PDB file of C-alpha atoms and ligand atoms in Angstrom:
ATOM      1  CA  UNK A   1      68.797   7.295 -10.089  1.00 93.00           C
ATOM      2  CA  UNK A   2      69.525   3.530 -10.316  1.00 96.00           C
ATOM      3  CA  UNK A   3      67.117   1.094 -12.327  1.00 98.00           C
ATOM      4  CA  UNK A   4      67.335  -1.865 -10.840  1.00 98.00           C
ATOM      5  CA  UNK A   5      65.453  -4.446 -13.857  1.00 98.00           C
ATOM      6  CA  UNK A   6      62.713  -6.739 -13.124  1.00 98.00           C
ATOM      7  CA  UNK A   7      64.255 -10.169 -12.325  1.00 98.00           C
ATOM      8  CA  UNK A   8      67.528  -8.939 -11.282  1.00 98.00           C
ATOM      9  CA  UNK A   9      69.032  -7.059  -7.568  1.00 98.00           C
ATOM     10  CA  UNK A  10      71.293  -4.633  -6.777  1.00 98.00           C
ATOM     11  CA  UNK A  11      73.071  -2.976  -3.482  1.00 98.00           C
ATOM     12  CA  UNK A  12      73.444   0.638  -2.676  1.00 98.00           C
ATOM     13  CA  UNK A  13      75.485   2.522   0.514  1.00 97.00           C
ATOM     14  CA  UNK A  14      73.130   4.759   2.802  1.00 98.00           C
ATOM     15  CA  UNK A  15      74.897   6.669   4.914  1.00 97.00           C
ATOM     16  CA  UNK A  16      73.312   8.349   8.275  1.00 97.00           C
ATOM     17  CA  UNK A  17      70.738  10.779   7.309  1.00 97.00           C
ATOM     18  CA  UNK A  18      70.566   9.748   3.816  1.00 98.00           C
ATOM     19  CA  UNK A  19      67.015   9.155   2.231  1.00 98.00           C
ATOM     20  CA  UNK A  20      66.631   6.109  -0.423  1.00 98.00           C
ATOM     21  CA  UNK A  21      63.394   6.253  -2.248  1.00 98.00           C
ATOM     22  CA  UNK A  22      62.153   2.681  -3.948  1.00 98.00           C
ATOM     23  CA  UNK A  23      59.828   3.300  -6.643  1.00 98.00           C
ATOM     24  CA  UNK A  24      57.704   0.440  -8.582  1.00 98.00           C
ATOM     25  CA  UNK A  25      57.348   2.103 -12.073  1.00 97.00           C
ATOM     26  CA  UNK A  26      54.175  -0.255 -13.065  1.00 97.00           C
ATOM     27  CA  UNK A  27      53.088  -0.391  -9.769  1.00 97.00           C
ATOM     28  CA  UNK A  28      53.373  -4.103  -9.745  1.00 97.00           C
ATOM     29  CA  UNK A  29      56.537  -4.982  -8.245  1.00 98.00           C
ATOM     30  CA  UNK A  30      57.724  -6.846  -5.243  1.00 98.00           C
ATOM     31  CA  UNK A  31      60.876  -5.283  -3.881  1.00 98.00           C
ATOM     32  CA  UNK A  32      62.707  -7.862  -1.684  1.00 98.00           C
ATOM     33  CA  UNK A  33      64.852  -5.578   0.451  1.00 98.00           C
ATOM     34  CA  UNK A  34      67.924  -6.641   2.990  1.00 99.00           C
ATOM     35  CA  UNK A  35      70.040  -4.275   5.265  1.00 98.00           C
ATOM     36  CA  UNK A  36      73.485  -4.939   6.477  1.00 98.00           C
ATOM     37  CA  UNK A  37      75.346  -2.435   8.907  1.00 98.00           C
ATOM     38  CA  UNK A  38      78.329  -0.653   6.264  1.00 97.00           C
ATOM     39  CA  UNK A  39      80.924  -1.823   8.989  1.00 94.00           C
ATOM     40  CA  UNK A  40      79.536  -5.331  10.492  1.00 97.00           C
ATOM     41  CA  UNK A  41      78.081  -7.844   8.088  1.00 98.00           C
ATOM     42  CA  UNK A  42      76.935  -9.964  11.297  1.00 98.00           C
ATOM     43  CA  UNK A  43      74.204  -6.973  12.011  1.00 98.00           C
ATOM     44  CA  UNK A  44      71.859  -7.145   9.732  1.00 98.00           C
ATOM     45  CA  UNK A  45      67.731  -5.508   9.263  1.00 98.00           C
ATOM     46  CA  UNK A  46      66.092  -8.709  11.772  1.00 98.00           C
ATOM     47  CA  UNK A  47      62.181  -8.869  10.545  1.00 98.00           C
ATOM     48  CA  UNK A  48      61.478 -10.353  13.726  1.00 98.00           C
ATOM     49  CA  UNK A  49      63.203  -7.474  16.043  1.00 98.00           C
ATOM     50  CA  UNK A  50      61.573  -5.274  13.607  1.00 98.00           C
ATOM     51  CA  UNK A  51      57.584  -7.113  14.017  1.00 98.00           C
ATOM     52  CA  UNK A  52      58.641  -6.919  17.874  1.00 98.00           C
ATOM     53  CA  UNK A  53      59.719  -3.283  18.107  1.00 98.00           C
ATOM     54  CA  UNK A  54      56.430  -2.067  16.046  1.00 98.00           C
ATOM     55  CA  UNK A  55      54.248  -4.784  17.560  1.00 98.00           C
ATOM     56  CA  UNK A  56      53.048  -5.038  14.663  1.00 98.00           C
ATOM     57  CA  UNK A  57      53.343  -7.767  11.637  1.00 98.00           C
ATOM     58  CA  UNK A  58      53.525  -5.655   8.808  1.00 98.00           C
ATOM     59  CA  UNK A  59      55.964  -2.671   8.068  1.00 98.00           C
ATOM     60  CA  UNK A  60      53.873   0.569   7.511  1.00 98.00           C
ATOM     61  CA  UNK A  61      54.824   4.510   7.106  1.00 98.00           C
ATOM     62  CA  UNK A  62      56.769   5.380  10.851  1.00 97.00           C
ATOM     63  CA  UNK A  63      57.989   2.128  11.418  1.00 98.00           C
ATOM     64  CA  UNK A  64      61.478   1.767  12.722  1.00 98.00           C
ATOM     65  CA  UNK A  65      63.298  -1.325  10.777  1.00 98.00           C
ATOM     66  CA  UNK A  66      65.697  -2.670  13.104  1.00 98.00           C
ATOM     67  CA  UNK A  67      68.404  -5.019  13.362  1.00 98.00           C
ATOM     68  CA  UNK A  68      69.188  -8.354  15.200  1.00 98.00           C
ATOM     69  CA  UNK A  69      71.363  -5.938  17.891  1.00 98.00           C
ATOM     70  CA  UNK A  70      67.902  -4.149  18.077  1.00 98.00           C
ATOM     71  CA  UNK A  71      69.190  -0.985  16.544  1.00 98.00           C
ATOM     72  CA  UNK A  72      66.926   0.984  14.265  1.00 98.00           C
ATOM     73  CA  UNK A  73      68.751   1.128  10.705  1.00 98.00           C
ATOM     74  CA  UNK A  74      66.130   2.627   9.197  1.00 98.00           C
ATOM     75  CA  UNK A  75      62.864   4.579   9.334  1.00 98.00           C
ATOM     76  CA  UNK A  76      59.946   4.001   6.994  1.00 98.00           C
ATOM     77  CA  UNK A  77      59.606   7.790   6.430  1.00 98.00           C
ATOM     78  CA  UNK A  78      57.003   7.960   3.394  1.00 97.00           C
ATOM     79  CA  UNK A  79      54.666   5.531   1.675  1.00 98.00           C
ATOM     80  CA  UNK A  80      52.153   6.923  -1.219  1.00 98.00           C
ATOM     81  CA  UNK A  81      50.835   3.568  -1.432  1.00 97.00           C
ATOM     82  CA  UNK A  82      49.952   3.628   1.996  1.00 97.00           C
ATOM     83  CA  UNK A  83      49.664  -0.217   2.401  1.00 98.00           C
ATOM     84  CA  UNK A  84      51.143  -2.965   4.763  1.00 98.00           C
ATOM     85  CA  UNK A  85      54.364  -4.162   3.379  1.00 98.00           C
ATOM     86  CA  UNK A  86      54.953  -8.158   4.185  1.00 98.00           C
ATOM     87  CA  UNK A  87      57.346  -9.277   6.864  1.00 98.00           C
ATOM     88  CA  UNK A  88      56.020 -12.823   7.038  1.00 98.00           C
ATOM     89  CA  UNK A  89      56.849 -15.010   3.710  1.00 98.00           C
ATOM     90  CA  UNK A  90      60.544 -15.735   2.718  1.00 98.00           C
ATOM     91  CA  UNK A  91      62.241 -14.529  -0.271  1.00 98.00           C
ATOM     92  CA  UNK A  92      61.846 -16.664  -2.893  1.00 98.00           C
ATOM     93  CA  UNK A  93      64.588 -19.301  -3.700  1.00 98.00           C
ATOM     94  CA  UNK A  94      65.773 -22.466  -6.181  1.00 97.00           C
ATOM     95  CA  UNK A  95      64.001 -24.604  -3.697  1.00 97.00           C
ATOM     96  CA  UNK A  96      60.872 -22.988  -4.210  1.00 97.00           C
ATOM     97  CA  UNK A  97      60.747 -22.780  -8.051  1.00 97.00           C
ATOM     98  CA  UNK A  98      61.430 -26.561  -8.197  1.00 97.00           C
ATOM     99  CA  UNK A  99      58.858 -27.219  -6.457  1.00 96.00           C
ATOM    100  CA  UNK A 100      56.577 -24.679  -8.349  1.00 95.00           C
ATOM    101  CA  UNK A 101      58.212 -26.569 -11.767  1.00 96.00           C
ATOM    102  CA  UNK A 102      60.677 -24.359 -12.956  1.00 96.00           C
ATOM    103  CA  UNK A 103      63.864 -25.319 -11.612  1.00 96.00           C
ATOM    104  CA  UNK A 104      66.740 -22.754 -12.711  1.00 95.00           C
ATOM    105  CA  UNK A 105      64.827 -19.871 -12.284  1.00 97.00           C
ATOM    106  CA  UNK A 106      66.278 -16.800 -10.619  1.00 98.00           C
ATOM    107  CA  UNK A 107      65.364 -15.956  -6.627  1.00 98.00           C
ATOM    108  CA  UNK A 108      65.837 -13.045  -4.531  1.00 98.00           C
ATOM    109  CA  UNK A 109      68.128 -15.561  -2.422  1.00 98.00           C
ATOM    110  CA  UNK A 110      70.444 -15.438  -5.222  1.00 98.00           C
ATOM    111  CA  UNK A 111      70.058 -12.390  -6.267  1.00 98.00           C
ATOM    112  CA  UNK A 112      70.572 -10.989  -2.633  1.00 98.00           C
ATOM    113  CA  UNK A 113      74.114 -13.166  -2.701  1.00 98.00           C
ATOM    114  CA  UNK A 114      74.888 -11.914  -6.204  1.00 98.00           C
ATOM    115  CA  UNK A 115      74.162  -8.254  -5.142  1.00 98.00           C
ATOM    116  CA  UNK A 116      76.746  -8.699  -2.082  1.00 98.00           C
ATOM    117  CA  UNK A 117      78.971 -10.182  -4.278  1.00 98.00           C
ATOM    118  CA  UNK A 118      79.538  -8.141  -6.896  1.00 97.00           C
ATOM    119  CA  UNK A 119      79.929  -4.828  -3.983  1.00 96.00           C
ATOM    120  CA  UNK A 120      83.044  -7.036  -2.377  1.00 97.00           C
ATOM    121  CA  UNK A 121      80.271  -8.446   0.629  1.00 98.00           C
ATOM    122  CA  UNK A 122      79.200 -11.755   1.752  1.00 98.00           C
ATOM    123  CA  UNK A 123      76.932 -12.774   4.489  1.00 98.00           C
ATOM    124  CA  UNK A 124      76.656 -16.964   4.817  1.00 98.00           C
ATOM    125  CA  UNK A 125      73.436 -16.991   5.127  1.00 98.00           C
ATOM    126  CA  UNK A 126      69.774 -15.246   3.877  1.00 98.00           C
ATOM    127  CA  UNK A 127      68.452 -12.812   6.872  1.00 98.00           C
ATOM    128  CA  UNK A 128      64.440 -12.557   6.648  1.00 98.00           C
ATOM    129  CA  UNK A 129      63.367 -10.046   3.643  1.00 98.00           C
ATOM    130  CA  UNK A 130      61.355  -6.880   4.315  1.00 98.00           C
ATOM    131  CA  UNK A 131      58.836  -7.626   0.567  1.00 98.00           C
ATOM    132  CA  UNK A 132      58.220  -3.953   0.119  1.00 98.00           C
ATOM    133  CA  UNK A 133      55.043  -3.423  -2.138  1.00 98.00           C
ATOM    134  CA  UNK A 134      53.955  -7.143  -1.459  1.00 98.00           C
ATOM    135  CA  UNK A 135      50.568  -7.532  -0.536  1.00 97.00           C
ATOM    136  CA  UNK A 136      49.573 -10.393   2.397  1.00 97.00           C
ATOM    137  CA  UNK A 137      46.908 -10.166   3.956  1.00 97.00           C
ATOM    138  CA  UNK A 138      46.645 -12.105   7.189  1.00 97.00           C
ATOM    139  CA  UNK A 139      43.036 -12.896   8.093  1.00 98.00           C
ATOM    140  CA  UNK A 140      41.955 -13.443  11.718  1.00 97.00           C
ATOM    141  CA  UNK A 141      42.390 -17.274  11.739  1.00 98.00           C
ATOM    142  CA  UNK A 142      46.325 -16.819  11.199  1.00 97.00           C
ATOM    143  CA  UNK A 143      46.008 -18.037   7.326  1.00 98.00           C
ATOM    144  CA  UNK A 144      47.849 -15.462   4.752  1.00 97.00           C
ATOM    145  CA  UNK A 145      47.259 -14.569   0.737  1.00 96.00           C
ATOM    146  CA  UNK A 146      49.463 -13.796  -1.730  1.00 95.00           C
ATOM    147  CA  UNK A 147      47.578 -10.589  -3.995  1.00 96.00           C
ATOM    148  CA  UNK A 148      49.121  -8.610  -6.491  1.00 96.00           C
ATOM    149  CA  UNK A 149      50.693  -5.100  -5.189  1.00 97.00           C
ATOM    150  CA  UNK A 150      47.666  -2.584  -4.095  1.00 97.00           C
ATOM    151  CA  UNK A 151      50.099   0.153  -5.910  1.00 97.00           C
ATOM    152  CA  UNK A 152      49.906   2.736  -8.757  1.00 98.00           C
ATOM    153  CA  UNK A 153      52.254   3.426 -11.278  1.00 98.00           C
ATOM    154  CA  UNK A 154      54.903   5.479  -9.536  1.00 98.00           C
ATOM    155  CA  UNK A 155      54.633   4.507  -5.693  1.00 98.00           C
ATOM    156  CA  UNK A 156      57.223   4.819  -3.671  1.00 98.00           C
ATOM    157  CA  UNK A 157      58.661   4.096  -0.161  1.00 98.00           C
ATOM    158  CA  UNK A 158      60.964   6.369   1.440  1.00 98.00           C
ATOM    159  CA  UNK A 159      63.493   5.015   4.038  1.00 98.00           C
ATOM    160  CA  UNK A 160      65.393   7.593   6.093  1.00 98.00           C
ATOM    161  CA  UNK A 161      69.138   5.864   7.283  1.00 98.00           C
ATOM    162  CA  UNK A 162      69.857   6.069  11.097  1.00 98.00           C
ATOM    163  CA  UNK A 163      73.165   4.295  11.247  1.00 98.00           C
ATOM    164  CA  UNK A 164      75.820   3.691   7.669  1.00 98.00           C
ATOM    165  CA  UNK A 165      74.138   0.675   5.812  1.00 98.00           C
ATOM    166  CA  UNK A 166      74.296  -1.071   2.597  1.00 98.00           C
ATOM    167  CA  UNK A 167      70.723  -2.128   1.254  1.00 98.00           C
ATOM    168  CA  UNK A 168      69.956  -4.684  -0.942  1.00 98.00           C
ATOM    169  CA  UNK A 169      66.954  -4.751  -3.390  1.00 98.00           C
ATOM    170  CA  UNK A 170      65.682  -7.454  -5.918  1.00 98.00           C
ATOM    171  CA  UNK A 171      63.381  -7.200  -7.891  1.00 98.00           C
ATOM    172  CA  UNK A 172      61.458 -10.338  -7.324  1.00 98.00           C
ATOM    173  CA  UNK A 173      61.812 -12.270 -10.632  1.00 98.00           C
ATOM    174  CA  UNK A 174      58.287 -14.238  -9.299  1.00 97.00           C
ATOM    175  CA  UNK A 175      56.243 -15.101 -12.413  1.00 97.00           C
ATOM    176  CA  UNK A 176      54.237 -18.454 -11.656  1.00 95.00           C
ATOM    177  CA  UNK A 177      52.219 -16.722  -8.224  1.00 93.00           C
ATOM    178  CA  UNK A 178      50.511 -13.254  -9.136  1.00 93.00           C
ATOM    179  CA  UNK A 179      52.692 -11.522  -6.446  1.00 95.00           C
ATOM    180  CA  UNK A 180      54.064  -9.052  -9.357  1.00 95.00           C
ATOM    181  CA  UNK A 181      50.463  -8.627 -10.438  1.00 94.00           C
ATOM    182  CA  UNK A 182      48.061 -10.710 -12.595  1.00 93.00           C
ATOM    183  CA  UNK A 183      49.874 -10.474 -15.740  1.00 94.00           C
ATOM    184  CA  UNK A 184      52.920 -12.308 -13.689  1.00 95.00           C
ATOM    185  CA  UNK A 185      55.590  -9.849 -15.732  1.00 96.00           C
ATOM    186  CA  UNK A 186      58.722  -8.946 -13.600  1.00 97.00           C
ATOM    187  CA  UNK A 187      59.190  -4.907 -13.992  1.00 97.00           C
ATOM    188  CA  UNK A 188      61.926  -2.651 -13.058  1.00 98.00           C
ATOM    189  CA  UNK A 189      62.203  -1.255  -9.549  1.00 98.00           C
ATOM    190  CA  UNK A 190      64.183   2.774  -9.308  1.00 98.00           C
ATOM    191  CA  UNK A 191      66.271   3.295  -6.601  1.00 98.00           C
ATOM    192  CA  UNK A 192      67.283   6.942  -5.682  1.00 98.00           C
ATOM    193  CA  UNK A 193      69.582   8.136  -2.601  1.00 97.00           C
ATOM    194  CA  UNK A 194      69.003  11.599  -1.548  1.00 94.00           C
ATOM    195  CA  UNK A 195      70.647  13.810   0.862  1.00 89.00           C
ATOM    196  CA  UNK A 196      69.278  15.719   3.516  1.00 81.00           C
ATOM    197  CA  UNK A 197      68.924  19.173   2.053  1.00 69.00           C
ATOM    198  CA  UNK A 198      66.578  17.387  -0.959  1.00 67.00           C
ATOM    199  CA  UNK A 199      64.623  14.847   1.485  1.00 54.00           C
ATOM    200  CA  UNK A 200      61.736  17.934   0.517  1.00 55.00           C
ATOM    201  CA  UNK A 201      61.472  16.683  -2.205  1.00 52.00           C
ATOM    202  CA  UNK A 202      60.893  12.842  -1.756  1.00 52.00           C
ATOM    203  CA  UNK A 203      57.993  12.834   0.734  1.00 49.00           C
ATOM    204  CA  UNK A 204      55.664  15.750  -2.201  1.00 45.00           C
TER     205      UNK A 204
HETATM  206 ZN1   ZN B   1      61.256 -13.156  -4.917  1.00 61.52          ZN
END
């Protein structure tokens, strides 16, 4: 199991078949999550194929997550929070905490870059994130909220590989906005990759 600590991102190789399990230990973390085909940085997971493919604008449990060549790269296989994960806001960058005051705080922009980086990888520019365990709600006249995760302790999303990717996950180091819960504390995020024969014991 990899921790992967509030604030802070890391990268981890899927290959087919393989089952990564994202867990928020407090229940109140946003998990900004990339995908990248192992052998093609240019294909990447494409929120927009993936809101197309689903028809629908948030990722839930049995949704394919596809790339920008319209291949499903993952499956959303498991989700004991049972909620709608956000496709619609950006990752967080620089630009953003200067304008919310804090300039020089970390993003999941850089920490998506830094991740790549420091596994040899590059990609010049910063695809859509899938914001596992964020919470926002779209209401009927097309406006959006930002809440704090719906989650316990402990949930987890399961994400079943289709094709050999590398996966990206920051732990969104948001504390101005309440999008890592009210108390606005950056937690730790674990990452586990499991193999076939023990994808049992992921989805109990
Ligand atoms: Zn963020």
């Amino acid at each position: 199991m990899k921790r992967i600590k509030g604030r802070y991102s890391d990268a981890v190789t899927l290959r087919r078949g393989q089952d990564l399990k994202v867990t928020t230990e407090t229940g109140n973390q946003v998990a900004d999550m990339w995908a990248f085909s192992l052998n093609d940085m240019t294909e990447y997971m494409s929120m927009e194929h993936c809101r197309s493919i689903n028809s629908l604008i948030h990722v839930t449990a049995g949704c394919s997550l596809v790339s920008n060549r319209r291949r499903t790269m993952l499956r959303v296989t498991h989700d004991s929070a049972e909620m709608r994960h956000d496709t619609l806001l950006c990752p967080c960058t620089s630009e953003l905490y200067e304008e919310l005051g804090a300039p020089g705080h970390r993003s999941c922009t850089a920490n998506l870059h830094e991740a790549l980086e420091r596994h040899g990888l590059s990609c010049p520019f910063t695809p859509a994130s899938l914001n596992v365990f964020m919470n926002v709600p779209v209401a009927g006249d097309g406006s959006v909220t930002r809440l704090p995760p719906p989650c316990q302790p402990g949930d987890h999303v399961c994400f079943t590989a289709e094709m050999d990717v590398v996966v990206v996950l920051s732990a969104c180091p948001q504390d101005i906005t309440p999008i890592n819960g009210d108390a606005r504390t950056p937690t730790d995020l674990l990452v586990e990759i499991l193999d076939p024969s023990d994808s049992k014991a992921i989805s109990q």
